[in-house]
XYZ file of C-alpha atoms in Angstrom:
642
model
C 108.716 -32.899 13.506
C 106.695 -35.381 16.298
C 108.568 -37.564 17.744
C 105.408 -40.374 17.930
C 102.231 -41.099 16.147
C 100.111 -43.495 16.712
C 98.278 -44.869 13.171
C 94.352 -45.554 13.260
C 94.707 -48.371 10.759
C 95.474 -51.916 10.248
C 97.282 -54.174 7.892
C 99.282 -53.030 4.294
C 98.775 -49.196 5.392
C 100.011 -49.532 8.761
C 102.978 -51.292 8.288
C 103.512 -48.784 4.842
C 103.428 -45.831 7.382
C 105.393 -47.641 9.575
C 108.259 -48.010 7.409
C 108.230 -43.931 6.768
C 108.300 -42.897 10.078
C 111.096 -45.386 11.424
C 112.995 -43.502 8.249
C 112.520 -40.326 9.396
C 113.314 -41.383 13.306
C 109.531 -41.335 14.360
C 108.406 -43.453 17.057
C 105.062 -45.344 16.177
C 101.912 -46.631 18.258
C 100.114 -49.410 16.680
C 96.098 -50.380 17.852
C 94.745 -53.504 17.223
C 91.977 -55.645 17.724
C 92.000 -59.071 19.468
C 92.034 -60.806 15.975
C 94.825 -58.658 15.133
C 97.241 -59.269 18.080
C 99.655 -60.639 16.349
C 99.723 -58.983 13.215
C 102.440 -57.770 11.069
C 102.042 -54.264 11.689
C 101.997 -55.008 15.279
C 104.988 -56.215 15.859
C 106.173 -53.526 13.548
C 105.617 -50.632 15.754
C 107.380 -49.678 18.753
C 103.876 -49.636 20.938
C 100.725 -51.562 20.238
C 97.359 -50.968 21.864
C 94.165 -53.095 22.406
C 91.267 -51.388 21.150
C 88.190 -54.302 21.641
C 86.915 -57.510 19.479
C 87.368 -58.099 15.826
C 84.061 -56.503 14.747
C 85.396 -52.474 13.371
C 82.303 -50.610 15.286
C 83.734 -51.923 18.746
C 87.491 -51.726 17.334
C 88.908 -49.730 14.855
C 85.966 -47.206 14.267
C 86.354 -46.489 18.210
C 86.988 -43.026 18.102
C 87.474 -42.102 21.918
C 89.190 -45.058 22.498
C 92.121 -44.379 19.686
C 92.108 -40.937 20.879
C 92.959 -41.897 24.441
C 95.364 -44.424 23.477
C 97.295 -41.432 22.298
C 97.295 -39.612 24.934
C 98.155 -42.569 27.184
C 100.869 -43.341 24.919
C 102.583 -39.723 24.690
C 101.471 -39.628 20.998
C 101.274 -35.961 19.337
C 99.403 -37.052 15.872
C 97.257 -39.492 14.590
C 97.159 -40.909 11.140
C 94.173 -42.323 9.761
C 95.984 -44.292 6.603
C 92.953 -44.938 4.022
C 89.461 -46.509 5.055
C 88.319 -46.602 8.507
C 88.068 -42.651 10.388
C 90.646 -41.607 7.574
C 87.337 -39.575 6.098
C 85.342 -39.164 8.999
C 85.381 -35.097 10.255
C 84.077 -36.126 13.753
C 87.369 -38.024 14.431
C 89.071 -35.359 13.294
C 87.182 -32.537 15.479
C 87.939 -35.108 18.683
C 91.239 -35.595 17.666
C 92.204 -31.693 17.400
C 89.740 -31.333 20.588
C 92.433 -33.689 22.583
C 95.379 -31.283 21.766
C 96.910 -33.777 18.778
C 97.248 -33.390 15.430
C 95.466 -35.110 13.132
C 97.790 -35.960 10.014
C 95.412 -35.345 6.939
C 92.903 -32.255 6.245
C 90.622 -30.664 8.444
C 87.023 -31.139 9.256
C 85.672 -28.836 6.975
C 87.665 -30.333 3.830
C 86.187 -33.482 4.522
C 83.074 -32.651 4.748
C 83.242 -30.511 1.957
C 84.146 -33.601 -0.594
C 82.510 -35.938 1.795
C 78.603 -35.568 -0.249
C 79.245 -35.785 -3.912
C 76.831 -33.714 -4.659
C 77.627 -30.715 -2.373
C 80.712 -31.357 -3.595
C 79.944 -31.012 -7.248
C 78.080 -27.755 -6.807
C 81.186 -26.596 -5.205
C 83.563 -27.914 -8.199
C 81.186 -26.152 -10.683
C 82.196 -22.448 -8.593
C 85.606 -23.249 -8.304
C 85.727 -23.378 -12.495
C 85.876 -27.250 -12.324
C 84.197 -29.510 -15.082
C 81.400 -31.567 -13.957
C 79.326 -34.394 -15.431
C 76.140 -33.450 -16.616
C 73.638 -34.949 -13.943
C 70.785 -34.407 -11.238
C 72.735 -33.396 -7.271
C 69.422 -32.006 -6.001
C 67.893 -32.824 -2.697
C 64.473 -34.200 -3.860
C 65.062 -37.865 -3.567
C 61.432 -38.862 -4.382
C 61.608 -42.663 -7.110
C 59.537 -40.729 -9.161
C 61.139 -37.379 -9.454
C 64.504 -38.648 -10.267
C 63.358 -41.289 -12.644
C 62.359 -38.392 -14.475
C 65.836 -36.617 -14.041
C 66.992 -39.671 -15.758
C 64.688 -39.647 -18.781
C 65.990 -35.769 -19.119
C 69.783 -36.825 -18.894
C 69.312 -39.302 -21.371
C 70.159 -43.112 -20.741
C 72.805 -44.873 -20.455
C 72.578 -42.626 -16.733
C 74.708 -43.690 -13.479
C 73.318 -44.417 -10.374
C 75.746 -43.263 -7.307
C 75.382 -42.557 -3.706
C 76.291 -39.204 -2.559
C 78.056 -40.134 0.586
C 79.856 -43.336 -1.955
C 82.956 -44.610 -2.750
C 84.516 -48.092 -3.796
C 81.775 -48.672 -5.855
C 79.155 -48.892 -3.090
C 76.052 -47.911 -3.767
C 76.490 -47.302 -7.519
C 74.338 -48.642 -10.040
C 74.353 -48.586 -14.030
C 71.432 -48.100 -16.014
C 70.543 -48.481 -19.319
C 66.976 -48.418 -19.949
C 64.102 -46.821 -18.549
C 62.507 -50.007 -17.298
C 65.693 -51.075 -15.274
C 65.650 -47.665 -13.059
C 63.326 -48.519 -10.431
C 65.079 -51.937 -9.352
C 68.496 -50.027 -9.909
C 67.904 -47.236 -7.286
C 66.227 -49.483 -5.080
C 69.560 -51.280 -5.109
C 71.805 -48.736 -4.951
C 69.799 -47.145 -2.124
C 69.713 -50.116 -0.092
C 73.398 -50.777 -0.555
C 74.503 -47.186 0.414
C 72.008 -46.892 3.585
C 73.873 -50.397 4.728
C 77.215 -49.251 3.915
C 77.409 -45.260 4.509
C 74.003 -44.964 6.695
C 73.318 -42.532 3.624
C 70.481 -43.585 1.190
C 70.504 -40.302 -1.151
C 72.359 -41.012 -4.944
C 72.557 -38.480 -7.409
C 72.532 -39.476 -11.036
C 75.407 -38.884 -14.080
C 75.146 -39.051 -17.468
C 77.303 -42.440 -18.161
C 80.095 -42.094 -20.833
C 80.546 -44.626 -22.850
C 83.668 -44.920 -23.135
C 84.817 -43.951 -20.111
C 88.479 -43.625 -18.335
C 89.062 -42.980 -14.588
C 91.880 -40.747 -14.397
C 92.762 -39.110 -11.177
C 95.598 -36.475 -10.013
C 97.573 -36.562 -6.764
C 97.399 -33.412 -5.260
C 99.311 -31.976 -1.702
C 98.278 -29.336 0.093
C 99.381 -27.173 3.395
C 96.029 -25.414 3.819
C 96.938 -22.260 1.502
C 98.386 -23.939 -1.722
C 98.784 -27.120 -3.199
C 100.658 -28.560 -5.643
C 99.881 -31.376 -8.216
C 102.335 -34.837 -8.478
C 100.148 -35.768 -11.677
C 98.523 -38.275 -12.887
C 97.154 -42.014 -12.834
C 95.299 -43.959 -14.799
C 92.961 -46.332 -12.530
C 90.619 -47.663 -15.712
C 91.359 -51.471 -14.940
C 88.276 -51.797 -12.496
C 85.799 -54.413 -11.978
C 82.686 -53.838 -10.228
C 83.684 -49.970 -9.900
C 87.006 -51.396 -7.491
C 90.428 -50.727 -9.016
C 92.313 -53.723 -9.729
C 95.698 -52.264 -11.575
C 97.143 -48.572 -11.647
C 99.502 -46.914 -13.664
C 101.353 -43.106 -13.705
C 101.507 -41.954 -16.033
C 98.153 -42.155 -17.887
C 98.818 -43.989 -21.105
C 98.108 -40.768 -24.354
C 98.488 -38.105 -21.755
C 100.031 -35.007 -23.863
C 101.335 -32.297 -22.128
C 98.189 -30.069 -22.867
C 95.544 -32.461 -21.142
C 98.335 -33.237 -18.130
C 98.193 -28.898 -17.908
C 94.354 -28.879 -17.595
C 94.075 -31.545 -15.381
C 96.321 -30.900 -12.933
C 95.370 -27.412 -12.667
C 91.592 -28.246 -12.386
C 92.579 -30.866 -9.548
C 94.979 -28.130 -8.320
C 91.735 -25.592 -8.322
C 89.867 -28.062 -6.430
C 92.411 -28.428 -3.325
C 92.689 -24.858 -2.922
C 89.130 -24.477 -2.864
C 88.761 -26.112 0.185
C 91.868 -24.577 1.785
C 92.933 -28.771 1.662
C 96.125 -29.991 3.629
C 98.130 -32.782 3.082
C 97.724 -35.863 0.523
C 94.567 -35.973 -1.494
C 92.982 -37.267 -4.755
C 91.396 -35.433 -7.383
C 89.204 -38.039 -9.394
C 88.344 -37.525 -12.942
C 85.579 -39.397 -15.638
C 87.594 -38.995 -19.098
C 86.127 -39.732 -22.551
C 88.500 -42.013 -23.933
C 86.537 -42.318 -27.237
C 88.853 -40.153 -29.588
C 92.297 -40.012 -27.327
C 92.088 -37.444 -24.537
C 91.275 -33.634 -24.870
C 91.481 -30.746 -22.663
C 87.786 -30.555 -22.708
C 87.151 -34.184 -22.169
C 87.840 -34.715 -18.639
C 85.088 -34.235 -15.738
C 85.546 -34.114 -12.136
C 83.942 -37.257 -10.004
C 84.911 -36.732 -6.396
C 87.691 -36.027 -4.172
C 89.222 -38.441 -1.595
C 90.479 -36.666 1.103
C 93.361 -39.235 2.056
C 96.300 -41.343 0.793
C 95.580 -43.410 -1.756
C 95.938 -47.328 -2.009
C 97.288 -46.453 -5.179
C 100.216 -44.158 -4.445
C 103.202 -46.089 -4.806
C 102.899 -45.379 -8.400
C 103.019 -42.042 -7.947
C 106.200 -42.417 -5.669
C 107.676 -44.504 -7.837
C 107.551 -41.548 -11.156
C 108.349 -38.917 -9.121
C 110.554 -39.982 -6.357
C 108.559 -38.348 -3.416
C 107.957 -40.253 -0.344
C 104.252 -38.782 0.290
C 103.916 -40.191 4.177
C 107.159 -37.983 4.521
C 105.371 -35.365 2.993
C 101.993 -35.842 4.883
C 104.347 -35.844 8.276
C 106.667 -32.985 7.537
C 103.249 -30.459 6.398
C 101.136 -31.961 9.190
C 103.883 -31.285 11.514
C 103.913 -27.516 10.236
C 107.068 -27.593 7.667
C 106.081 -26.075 4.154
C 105.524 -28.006 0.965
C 108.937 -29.731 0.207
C 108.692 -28.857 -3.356
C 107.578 -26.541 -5.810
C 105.208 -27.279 -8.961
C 107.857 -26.917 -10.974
C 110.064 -28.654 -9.408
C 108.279 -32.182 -8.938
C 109.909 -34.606 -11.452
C 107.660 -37.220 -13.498
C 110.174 -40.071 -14.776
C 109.326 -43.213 -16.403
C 106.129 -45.676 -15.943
C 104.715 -47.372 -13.195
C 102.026 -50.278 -12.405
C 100.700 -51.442 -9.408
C 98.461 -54.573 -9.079
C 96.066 -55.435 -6.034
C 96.728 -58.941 -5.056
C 93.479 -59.997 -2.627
C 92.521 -62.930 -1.231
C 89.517 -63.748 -3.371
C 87.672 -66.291 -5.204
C 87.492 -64.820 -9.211
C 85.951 -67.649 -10.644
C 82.967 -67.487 -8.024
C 82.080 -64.036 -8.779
C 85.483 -62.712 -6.780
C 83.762 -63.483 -3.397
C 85.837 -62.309 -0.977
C 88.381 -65.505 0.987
C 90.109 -66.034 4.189
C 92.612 -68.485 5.074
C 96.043 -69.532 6.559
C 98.678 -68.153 4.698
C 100.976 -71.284 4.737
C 103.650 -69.687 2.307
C 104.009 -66.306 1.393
C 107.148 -65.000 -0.724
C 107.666 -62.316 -3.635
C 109.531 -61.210 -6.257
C 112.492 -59.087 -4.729
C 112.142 -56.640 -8.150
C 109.115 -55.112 -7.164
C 108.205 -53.017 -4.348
C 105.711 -55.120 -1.722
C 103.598 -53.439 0.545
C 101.835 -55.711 2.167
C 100.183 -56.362 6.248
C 101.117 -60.245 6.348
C 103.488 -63.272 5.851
C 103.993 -66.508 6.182
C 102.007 -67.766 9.139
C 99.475 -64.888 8.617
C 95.629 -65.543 8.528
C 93.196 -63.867 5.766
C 90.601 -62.983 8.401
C 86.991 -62.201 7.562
C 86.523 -59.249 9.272
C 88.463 -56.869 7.561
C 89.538 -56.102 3.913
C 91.355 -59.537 2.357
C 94.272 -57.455 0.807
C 97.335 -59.508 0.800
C 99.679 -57.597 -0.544
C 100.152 -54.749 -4.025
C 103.002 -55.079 -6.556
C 104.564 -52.164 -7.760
C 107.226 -51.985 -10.516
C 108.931 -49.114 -12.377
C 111.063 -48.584 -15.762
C 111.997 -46.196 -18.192
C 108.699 -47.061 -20.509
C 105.570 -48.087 -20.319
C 106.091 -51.492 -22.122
C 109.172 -52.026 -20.304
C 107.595 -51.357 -16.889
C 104.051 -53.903 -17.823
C 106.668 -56.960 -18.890
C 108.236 -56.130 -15.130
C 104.677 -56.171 -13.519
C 104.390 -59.671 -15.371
C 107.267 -60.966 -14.376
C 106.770 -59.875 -10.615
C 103.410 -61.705 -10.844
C 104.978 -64.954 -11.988
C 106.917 -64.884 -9.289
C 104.509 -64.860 -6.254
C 104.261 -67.808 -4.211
C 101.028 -68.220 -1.884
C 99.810 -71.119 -0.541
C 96.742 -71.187 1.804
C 93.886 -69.648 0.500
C 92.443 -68.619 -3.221
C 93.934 -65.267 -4.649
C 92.849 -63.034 -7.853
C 97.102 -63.723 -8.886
C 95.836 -65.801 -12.127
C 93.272 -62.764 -12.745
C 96.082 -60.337 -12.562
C 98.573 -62.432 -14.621
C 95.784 -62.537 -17.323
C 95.342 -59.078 -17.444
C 98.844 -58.097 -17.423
C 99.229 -60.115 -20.533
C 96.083 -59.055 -22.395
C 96.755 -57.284 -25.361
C 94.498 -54.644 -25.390
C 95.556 -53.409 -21.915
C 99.214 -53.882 -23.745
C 97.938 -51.468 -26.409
C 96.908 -49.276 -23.840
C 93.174 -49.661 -25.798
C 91.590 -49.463 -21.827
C 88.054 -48.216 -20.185
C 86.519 -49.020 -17.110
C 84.483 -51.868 -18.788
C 87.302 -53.700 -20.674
C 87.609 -56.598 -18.329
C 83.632 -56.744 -18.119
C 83.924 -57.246 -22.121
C 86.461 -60.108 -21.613
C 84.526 -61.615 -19.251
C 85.325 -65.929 -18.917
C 88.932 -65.313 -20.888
C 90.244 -63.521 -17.712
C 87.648 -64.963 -14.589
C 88.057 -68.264 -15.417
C 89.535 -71.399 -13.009
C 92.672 -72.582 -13.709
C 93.258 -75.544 -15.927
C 95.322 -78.280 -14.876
C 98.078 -79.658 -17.412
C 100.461 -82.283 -17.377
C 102.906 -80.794 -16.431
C 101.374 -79.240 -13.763
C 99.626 -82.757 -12.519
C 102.776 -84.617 -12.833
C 104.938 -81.829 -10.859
C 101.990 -81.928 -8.168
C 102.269 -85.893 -7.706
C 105.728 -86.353 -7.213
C 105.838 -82.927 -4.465
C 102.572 -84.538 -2.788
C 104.856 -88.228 -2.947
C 106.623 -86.314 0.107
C 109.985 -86.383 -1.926
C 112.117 -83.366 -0.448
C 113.048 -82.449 -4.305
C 114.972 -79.161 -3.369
C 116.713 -80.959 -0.726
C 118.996 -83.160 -2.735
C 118.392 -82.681 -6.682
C 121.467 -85.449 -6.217
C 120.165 -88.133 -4.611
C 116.867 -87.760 -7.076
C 119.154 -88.801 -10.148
C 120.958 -91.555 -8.107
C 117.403 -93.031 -7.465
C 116.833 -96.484 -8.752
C 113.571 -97.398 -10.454
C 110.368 -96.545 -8.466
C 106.835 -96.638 -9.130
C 103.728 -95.102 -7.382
C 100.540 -93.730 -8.008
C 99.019 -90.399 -6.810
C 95.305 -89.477 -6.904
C 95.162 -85.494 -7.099
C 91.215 -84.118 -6.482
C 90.654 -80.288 -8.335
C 87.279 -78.423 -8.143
C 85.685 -81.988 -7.616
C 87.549 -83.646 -10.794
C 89.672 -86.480 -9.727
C 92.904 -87.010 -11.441
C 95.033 -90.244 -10.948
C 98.635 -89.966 -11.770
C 100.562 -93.072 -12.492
C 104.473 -91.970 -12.158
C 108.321 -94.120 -12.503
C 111.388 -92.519 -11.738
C 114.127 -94.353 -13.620
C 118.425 -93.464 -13.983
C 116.905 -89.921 -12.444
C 113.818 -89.030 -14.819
C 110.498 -89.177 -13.322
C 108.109 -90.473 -15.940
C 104.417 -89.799 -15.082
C 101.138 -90.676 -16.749
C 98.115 -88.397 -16.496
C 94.325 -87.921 -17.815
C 95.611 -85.397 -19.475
C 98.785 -87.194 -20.797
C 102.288 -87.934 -20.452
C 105.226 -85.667 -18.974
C 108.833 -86.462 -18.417
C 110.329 -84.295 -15.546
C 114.315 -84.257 -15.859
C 116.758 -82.636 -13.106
C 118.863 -79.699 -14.872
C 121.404 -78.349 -13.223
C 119.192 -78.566 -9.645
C 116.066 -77.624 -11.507
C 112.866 -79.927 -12.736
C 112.552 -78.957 -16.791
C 109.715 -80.548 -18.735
C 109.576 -80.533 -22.438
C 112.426 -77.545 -22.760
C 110.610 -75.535 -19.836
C 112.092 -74.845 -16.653
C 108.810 -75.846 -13.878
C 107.868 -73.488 -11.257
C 108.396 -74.774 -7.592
C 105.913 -76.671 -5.775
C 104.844 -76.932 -2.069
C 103.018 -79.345 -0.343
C 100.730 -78.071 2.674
C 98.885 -80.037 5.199
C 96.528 -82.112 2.756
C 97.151 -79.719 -0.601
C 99.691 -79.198 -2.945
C 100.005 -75.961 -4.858
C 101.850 -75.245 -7.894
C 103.556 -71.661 -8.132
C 104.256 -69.975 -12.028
C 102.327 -68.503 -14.475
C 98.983 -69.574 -13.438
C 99.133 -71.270 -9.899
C 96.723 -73.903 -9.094
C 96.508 -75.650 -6.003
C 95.356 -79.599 -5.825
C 94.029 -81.594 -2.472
C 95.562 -84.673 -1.620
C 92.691 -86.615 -0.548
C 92.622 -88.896 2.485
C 92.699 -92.551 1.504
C 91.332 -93.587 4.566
C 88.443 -90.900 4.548
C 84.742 -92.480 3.232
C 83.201 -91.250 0.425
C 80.025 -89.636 1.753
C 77.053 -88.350 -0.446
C 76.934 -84.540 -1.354
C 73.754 -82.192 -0.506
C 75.786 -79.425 -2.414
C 72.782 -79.584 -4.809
C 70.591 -78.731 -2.260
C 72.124 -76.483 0.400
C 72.684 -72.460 0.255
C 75.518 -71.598 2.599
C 76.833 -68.677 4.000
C 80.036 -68.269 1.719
C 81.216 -65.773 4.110
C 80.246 -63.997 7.658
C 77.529 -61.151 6.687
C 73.880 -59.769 7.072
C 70.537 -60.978 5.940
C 69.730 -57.977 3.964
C 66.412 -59.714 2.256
C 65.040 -62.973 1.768
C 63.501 -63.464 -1.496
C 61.842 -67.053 -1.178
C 59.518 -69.324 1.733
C 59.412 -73.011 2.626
C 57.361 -74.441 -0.330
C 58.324 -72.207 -3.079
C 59.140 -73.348 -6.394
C 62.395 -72.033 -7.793
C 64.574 -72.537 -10.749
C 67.917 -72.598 -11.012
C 69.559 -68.575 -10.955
C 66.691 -67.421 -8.832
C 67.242 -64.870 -6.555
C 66.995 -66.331 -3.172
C 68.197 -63.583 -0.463
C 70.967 -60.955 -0.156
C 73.689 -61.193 1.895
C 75.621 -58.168 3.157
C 79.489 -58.384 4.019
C 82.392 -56.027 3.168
C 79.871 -53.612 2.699
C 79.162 -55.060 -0.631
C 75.544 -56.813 -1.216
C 76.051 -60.726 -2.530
C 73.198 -61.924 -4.176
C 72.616 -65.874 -3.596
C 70.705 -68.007 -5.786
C 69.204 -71.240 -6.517
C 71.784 -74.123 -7.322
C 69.142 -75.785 -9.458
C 65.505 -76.066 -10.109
C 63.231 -77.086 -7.183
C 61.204 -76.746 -4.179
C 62.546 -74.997 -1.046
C 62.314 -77.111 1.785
C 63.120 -74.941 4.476
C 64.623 -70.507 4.921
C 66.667 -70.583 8.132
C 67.334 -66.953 7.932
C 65.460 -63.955 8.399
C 66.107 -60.157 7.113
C 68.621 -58.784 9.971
C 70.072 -62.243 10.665
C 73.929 -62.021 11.223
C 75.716 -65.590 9.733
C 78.826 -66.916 10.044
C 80.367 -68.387 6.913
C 78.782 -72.095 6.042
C 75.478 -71.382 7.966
C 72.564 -73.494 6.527
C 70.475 -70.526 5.149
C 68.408 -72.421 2.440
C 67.429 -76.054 1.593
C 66.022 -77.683 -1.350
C 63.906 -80.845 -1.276
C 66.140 -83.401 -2.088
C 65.504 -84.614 -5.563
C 63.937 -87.853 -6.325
């Protein structure tokens, strides 16, 4: 076994990895970039190395300078957690070059699932379904619009060097195909430095199901199966293990396909086996088709930790380190259900545009496993990824195990900065995901029902008032029912709708008129109950006041003292994060209308296209294509209307 590693990652992974190796008596070297000094998984490790500034091509993608670290630092292995060099077989090469061990597959895995199309033709030899489609080399507009036409429409759109959804396109129709691969092109030459895509026949009712395979180079084993369906915009959003209909016969085929596929490739250590599934008529051994292989832990894998017990960082230490596979096939138990849920730091209503922030309060459930890279104090930076944290629960059923994911997601507290928690309560509620009746387009079909804002209530207004009165409720629930009568009024501002809230508290009952009407908050037994419901807590931060439960919803206090200037919302495009001018669609004296495309913005590796607030002339393009902007940049103005 080593006796250090230092981890090539950041954040939730780092600190997960972390956790495992301080188990197992492993000493850990953590690398960081200046933004990162004091981050969680920092100050988790027992060493911690500057690597450069915040951007990742002068930090964290700095090959020779991780590598050295390791050697400075005594370190025998690297592990490249998920994202970053985790999938890169150059690192690897320099990392075995140095004399270390790198703690994930070789070179030659990786770049044998690394092109998904290489990668397919191998699948098809190693007796592995595939989806019908074009892999070829001929990248010509022309020639594979006509590969579509011969697949047959609805046909997907994917870059061979993809993954998270980059660079993937759906089409439906022969006329949308030349602005789709245009797209997708663009967005995987920005985001892989890869423009080639290879094109699928799209199933209609599609399922992503992948397995977890392990592998010491020779053999592999399978640790079954999740279900990853719940996706927006190709990204997963919840996971479960097992899949939800899996019989016994599909489970057999699967696994052993995904098994066929690791041993293939002589793979070592954790993988992922990722399959399309018709989910039409309830799954069938002949229904399943491999997609690609990720050739690293999972974000996912708690779930599959949670059904079978295995600690798979253990694993990927102990097989890396040269011990044999800790378990046979048939001895890998699968008990009960599991969920996890992705809990980001993201605006849902705006199109879930990625956020960033000062975590002001950060706390959990303590009945669900957190894995998470922050805390309180913490800051959602814009550089990197804007995980906060993922939930995962466990219990004997699958019903049993979604009420516990519910529950867990009532009970988060953040205060700081916009998060997708409200999404995820939603969904975790829906009753079609209940019914286990799930694709990879059902929350596309629900559309406003699970992205819209929050609605304020009463209850929620009223609770908000008195916390942002600066009465300490939770330290004296005593002295609030030996008040005597007291009357103020609180003016609460939410997405630009003002609410004034007119409040008494009187023998102990607060008694508060809103727009939206009356509530009557009584003490009970050291808790605020309204109506024969128990309220969630509240916090007041700096000028805001958020209010935790089933759907949180933060309100700003505004400044009494502050004047009321005039808004040029109406007329300004800002950045609404840092990113790349990819295009600019528009000049000074153009005539737009509102939902015009005005210029693409690259950040996250994900294209964001802006467009006109309203109808209008432009008065003035700040940018130009290759422009780098910092969030709230000027990019476009309208002339001011008349």
């Amino acid at each position: 076994m080593f006796n250090k590693i230092l981890i090539a990652n950041r954040g939730e992974i780092a600190c997960r990895v972390i956790q495992t190796a301080k188990k197992m008596g492993v000493k850990t070297v953590a690398v960081y970039s200046d933004v990162d000094a004091d981050a969680l998984h920092v100050r988790q490790a027992d060493e911690a190395v500057r690597l450069g500034p915040a951007p990742v091509a002068e930090s964290y993608l700095r090959c020779d300078l991780i590598v050295q670290a390791a050697l400075d630092r005594g370190a025998e292995a690297i592990h490249p957690g998920y994202g970053f060099l985790s999938e890169n077989p150059d690192f690897v090469e320099m990392v075995e070059a140095a004399g270390l061990t790198f703690i994930g597959p070789s070179a030659e895995a990786i770049r044998a699932m690394g092109l998904k199309d290489a990668a397919k033709t191998l699948m098809e030899k190693a007796g592995v379904p595939v989806v019908p489609g074009y892999h070829g080399a001929e990248q010509g507009a022309d020639h594979l619009a006509r590969q579509a036409e011969l697949i047959g429409y609805p046909v997907l759109i994917k870059a061979v060097a993809g993954g998270g959804g980059k660079g993937m396109r759906l089409v439906e129709a022969a006329g949308d195909f030349a602005e789709s691969l245009q797209s997708a092109q663009s967005e995987a030459q920005t985001a892989f430095g890869n423009a080639d895509v290879l094109i699928e026949k799209y199933i209609t009712a599609p399922r992503h199901i992948e397995v977890q395979v392990f592998g010491d180079g020779t053999d592999a084993v399978h640790l079954y199966e999740r279900d990853c369906s719940l996706q927006r915009r190709h990204q997963k959003v919840i996971e479960e293990a097992p899949a939800p209909g899996m019989t016994e016969e599909v489970r057999a085929a699967m696994g052993n396909a995904a098994v066929r596929a690791a041993t293939a490739i002589g793979y070592k250590g954790a993988g992922t086996v990722e399959f399309i599934v018709d989910g039409s008529d309830g799954l069938k051994p002949d229904g399943f088709w491999f997609m690609e292989m990720n050739t690293r832990l999972q974000v996912e894998h708690p779930v599959t930790e949670a059904i079978t017990g295995v600690d798979l960082v253990e694993w990927q230490l102990r097989v890396c380190s040269g011990e044999a596979l800790p378990m046979e096939q048939a001895d890998i138990p699968l008990n009960g259900h599991s969920f996890e849920a992705r809990l980001y730091a993201e605006d849902v209503p705006a199109g879930f545009l990625p956020a960033i922030g000062h975590l002001d309060h950060l706390a959990f459930p303590t009945d669900a496993r957190i894995d998470s890279g922050v805390e309180t104090g913490s800051e959602v930076s814009p550089w990197y990824d804007p995980m906060i944290a993922k939930i995962t629960v466990h219990d004997s059923d699958r019903s049993s195990a979604l009420a516990r994911l519910s529950s867990a997601l009532e009970g988060i507290e953040i205060a700081g900065t916009v998060t997708n928690v409200a999404f995820l309560q939603r969904l975790a509620k829906d009753a079609d995901f209940a019914a286990a009746r799930i694709d990879t387009d059902l929350i596309a079909r629900k559309g406003e029902a699970l992205v819209a804002g929050v609605t304020p209530t009463a209850e929620a207004l009223a609770l908000a008032a008195l916390t942002a009165s600066g009465i300490d409720l939770e330290a004296s629930m005593i002295g609030f029912s030996l008040w005597g009568d007291y009357e103020q009024e609180v003016v609460l501002l939410h997405c630009e709708d003002s609410y004034t809230v007119r409040y008494r508290c009187s023998s102990g009952v607060f008694f508060a008129q809103t727009p939206l009407g009356d509530a009557e908050l009584t003490d009970v037994s050291g808790s605020l109950w309204c109506t024969g419901n128990k309220l969630p807590r509240a916090l007041r931060h700096s000028s805001m006041v958020t209010v935790f439960g089933a759907e949180p919803i933060t309100f700003e206090i505004p400044d009494p003292l502050a004047r009321t200037a005039t808004s040029a919302a109406e007329n300004d495009v800002k950045a609404p994060m840092p990113g790349l001018i990819q295009a600019v669609a528009v000049q000074a004296g153009q005539t737009v209308a509102e939902g015009d495309r005005l210029l693409v913005l690259e950040a996250m590796k994900m294209e964001h296209v802006l467009k006109a607030p309203r109808d209008g002339i432009v008065q003035s393009v700040n940018v130009s294509e290759g422009d780098q902007v910092v969030a709230g940049f000027l990019m476009v103005t309208l002339e001011p209307q008349e």
